[in-house]
XYZ file of C-alpha atoms in Angstrom:
328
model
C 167.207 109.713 47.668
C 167.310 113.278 48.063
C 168.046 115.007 51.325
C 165.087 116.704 51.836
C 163.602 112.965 51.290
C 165.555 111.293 53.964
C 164.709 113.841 56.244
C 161.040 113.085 55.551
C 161.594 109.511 56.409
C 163.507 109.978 59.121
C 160.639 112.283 60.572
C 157.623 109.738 59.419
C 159.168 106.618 61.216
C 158.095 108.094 64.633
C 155.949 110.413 63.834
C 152.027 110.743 62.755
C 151.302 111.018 58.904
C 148.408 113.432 58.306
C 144.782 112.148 57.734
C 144.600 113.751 54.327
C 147.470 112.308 52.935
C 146.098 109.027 54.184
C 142.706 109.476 53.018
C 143.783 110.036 49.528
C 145.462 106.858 49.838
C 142.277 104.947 51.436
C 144.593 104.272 54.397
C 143.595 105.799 57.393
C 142.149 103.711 59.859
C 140.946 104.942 63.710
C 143.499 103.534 66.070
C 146.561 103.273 63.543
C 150.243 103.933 65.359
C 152.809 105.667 63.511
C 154.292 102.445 62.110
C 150.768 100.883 61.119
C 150.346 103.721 59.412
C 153.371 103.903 57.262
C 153.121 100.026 56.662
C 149.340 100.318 55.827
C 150.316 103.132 53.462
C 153.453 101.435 52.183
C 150.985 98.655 51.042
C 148.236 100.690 49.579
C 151.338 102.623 47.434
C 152.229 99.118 46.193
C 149.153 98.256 45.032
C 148.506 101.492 43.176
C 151.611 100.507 41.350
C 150.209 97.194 40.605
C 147.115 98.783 38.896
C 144.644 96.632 41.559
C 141.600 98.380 42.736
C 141.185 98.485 46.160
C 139.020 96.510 48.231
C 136.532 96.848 50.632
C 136.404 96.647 54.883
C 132.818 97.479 56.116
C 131.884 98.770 52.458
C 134.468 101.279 52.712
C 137.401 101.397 50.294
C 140.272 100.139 51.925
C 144.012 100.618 50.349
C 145.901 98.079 52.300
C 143.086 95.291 50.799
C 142.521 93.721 47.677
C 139.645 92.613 45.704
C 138.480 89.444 46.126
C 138.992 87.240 42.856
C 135.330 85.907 41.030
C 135.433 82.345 41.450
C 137.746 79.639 41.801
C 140.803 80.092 42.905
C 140.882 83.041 44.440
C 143.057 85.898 43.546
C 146.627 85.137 43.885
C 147.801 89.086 43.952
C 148.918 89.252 47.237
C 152.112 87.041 46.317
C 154.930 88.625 44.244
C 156.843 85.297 43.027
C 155.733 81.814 41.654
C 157.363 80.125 44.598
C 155.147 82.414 47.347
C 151.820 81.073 44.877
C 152.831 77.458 44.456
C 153.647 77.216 48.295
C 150.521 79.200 49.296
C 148.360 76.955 47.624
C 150.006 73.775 48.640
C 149.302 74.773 52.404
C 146.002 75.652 51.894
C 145.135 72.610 49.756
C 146.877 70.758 52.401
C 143.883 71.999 55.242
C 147.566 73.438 56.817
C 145.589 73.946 60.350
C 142.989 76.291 60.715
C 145.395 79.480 61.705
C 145.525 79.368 58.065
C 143.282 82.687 57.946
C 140.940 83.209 54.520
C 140.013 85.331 52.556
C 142.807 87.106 54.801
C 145.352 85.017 52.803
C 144.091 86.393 49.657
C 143.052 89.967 49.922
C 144.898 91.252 53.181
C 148.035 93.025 52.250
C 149.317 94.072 55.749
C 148.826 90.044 57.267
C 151.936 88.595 58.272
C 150.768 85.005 56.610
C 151.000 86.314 52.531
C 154.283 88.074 54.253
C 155.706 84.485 55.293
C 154.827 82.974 52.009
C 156.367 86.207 49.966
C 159.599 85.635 52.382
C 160.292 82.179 52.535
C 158.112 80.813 49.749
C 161.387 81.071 47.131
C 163.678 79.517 49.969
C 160.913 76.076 50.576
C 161.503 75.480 47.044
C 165.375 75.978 47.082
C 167.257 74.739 49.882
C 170.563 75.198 48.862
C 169.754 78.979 48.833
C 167.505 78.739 52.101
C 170.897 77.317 53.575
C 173.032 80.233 52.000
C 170.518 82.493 52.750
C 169.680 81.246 56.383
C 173.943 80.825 57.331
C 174.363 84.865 56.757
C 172.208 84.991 59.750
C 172.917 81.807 62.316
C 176.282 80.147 60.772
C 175.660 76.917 63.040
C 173.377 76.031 60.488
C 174.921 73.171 58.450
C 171.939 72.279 55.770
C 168.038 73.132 55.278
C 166.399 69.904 55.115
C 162.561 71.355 55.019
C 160.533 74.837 55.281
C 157.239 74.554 56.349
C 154.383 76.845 57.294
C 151.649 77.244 59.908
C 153.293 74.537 61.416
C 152.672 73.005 65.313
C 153.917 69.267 66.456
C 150.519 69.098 67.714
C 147.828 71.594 68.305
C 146.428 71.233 71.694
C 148.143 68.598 72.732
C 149.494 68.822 76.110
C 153.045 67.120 75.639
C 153.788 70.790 74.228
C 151.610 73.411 75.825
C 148.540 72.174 74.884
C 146.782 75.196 73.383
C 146.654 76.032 69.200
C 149.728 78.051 68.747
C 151.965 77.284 65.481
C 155.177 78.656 63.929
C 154.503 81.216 61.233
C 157.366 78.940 59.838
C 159.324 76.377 60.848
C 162.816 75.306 59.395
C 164.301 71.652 59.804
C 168.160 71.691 59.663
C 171.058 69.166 59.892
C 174.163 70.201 61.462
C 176.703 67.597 61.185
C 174.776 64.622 63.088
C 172.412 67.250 64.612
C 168.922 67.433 63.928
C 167.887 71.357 64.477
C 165.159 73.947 63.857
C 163.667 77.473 64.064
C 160.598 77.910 64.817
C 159.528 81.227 63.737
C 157.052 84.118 64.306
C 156.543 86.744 61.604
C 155.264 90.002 62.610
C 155.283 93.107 60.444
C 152.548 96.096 60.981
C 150.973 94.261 64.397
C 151.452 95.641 67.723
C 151.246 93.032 70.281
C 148.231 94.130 71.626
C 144.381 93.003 71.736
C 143.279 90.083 74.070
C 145.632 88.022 76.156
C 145.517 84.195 76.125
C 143.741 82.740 78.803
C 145.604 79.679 80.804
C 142.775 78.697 83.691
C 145.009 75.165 84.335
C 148.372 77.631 85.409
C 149.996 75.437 82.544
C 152.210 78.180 81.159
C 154.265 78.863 84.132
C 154.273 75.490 85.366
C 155.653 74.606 81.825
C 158.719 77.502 82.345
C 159.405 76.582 85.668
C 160.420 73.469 83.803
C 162.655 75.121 82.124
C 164.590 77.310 84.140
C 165.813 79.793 81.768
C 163.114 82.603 83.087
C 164.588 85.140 85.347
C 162.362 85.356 88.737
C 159.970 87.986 89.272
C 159.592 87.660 85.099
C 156.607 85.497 85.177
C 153.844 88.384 85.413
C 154.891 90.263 82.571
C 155.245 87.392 80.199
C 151.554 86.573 81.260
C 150.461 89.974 79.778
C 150.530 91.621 76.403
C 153.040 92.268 74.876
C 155.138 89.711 75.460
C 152.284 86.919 76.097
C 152.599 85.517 72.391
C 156.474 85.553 72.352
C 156.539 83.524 75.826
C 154.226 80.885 74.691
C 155.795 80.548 71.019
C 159.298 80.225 72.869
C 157.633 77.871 75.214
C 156.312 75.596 72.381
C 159.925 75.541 70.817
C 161.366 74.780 73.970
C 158.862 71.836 74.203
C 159.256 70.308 71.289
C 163.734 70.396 72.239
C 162.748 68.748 75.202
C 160.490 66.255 74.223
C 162.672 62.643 73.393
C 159.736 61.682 70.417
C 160.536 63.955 68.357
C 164.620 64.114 68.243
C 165.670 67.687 68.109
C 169.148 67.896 69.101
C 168.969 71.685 69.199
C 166.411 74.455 68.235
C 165.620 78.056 68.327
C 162.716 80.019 68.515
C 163.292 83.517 66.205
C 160.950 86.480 66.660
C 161.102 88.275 63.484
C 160.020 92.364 62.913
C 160.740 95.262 60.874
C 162.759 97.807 62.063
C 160.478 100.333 62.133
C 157.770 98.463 63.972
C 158.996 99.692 67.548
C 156.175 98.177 68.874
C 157.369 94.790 67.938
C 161.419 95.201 68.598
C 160.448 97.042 71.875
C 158.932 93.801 73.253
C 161.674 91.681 71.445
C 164.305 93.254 73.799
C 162.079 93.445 76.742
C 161.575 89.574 76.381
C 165.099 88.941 76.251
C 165.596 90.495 79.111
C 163.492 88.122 81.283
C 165.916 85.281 80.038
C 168.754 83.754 81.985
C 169.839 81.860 79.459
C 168.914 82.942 75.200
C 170.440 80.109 73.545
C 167.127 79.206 72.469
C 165.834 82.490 71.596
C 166.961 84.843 69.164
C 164.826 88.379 67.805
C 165.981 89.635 64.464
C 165.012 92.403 61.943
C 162.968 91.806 58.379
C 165.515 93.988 57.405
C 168.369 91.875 58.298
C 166.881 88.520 56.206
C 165.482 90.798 53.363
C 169.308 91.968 52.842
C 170.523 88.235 53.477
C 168.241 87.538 50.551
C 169.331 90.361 48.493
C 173.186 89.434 48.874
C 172.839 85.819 47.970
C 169.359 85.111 46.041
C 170.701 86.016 42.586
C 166.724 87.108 41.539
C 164.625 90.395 41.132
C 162.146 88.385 43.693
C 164.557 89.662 46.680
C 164.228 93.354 45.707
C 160.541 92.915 44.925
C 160.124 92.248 48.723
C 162.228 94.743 49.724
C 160.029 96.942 47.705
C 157.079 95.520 48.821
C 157.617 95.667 52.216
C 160.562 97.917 53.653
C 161.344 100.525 51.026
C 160.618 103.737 52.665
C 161.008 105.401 49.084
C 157.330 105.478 47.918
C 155.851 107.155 51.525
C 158.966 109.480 51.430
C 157.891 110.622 47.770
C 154.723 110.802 49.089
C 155.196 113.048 51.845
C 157.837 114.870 49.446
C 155.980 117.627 47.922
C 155.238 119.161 51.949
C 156.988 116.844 54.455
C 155.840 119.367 57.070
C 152.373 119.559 56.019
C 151.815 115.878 55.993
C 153.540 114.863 59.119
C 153.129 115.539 63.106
């Protein structure tokens, strides 16, 4: 990368990419932050490469969405590997709860769920590597038993926190004689905002107070946006360690972003901040698993996520013939 290109993306991280630029593109979209519109641009730059057409939103041509496939099954374009398709289809065949989102599964290429798939869909069919892979990041872990995704111990039911919240993806680990998991939550262009969760029982903070790990005066933040959905992910992992049916001797919940998504890391350290105690909660970067990936997964499939997903290459080239005009 050239200077004048890493200056470019340097500037575009933070900073507003111009409508036209977008527009050629088919990716601007009303409301877009800097970051959702580098992702959403990143994505509509991929599929260009990929010679797929774009789709429509609204009957307007939208770059970060594909078109749907004609018939039965649908198009599987959205996934980069074999492992991401086999896995993909297993869940869905398997009714995998109904957070499961089509045709967003299929033609959405900014949702976090195809992300998930494209991420850990190689690892649920290779364990040994998912273990390699996983240990760069939390060495306590001693072997990968299972990968799963859209996964809950029971939606709604009350011996957790009773509403219809899952784990983007949840791995099972033994560690020695130790039973453990992470329960993870995927996030990539969103920015933790739209419409808060509604609790009219109080069950949420009766279900922290349990707890004890929340710092006091915490509670009415983690009630709002943005940190609503991390408190009541971490409150479903910390459920499910507590509860004596299900035999978790230890367990983390991981809140997992890109670097650039501010939005997203922002909240992640604001969150940990309302903890006394983070043994069960741990933020990390796409970044940081991508490159975990990359150093041990011996397979162009790691570098064709990177590319997919965090290269900042293709927008910098982009912007490169007037990184001035394009950005603000």
């Amino acid at each position: 990368m050239t200077q004048r290109e890493r200056a470019a993306v340097v500037r575009s991280t933070d900073m507003v990419i111009d409508r036209e630029i977008l527009e050629a593109h088919h990716a601007f979209v009303t409301g877009d932050n800097a970051w959702q519109q580098r992702a959403r641009l990143t994505q509509a730059l991929w599929r260009e490469r990929q010679g797929l057409a774009a789709g429509l939103h609204r009957d307007v041509p939208l770059g970060s969405r594909l078109t749907p496939g004609d018939g039965e099954p649908p198009t599987l374009a959205n996934y980069i590997s074999d492992p991401a398709k086999r896995q993909v289809e297993a869940a869905v065949a398997k009714k995998n709860g109904a957070l499961l989102s089509q045709p967003r599964l299929w033609v959405d290429l900014l949702s976090s769920q195809p992300l998930c798939f494209n991420l850990f869909g190689p690892l649920a069919e290779d364990l040994d590597l998912a273990t390699a892979t996983l240990r760069l990041l939390w060495p306590h872990i001693g072997q990968v038993t299972e990968i799963k995704f859209e996964w809950s111990p029971g939606r709604g039911d009350e011996r957790y926190t009773g509403n219809h919240s899952a784990f983007d993806v949840f791995v099972a680990y033994q560690n020695g004689t130790s039973r453990g998991f992470l329960g993870i939550e995927v996030k990539y262009h969103e920015n933790l905002r739209g419409t808060a969760a509604t609790d009219p029982k109080q069950r949420y903070p009766k279900i922290a107070a349990k707890h004890r790990i929340f710092r006091d005066g915490a509670l009415p933040d983690l009630q709002r946006l943005p940190l609503q959905q991390l408190w009541l992910d971490h409150l479903l992992a910390l459920q499910l360690l507590a509860s004596p049916d299900d035999g978790w001797d230890e367990g983390t919940f991981v809140f997992l972003s890109p670097t650039g998504n501010v939005a997203c890391t922002t909240a992640a350290r604001r969150y940990s901040h309302a903890l006394t105690d983070s043994t069960t909660f741990d933020a990390r970067t796409l970044d940081e698993l991508v490159q975990a990936i990359r150093l041990v997964a011996d397979d162009p499939w790691a570098d064709a996520v990177y590319e997919r997903y965090l290269d900042p290459r293709p927008v910098s080239r982009a912007l490169h013939r007037d990184p001035a005009r394009h950005l603000r």
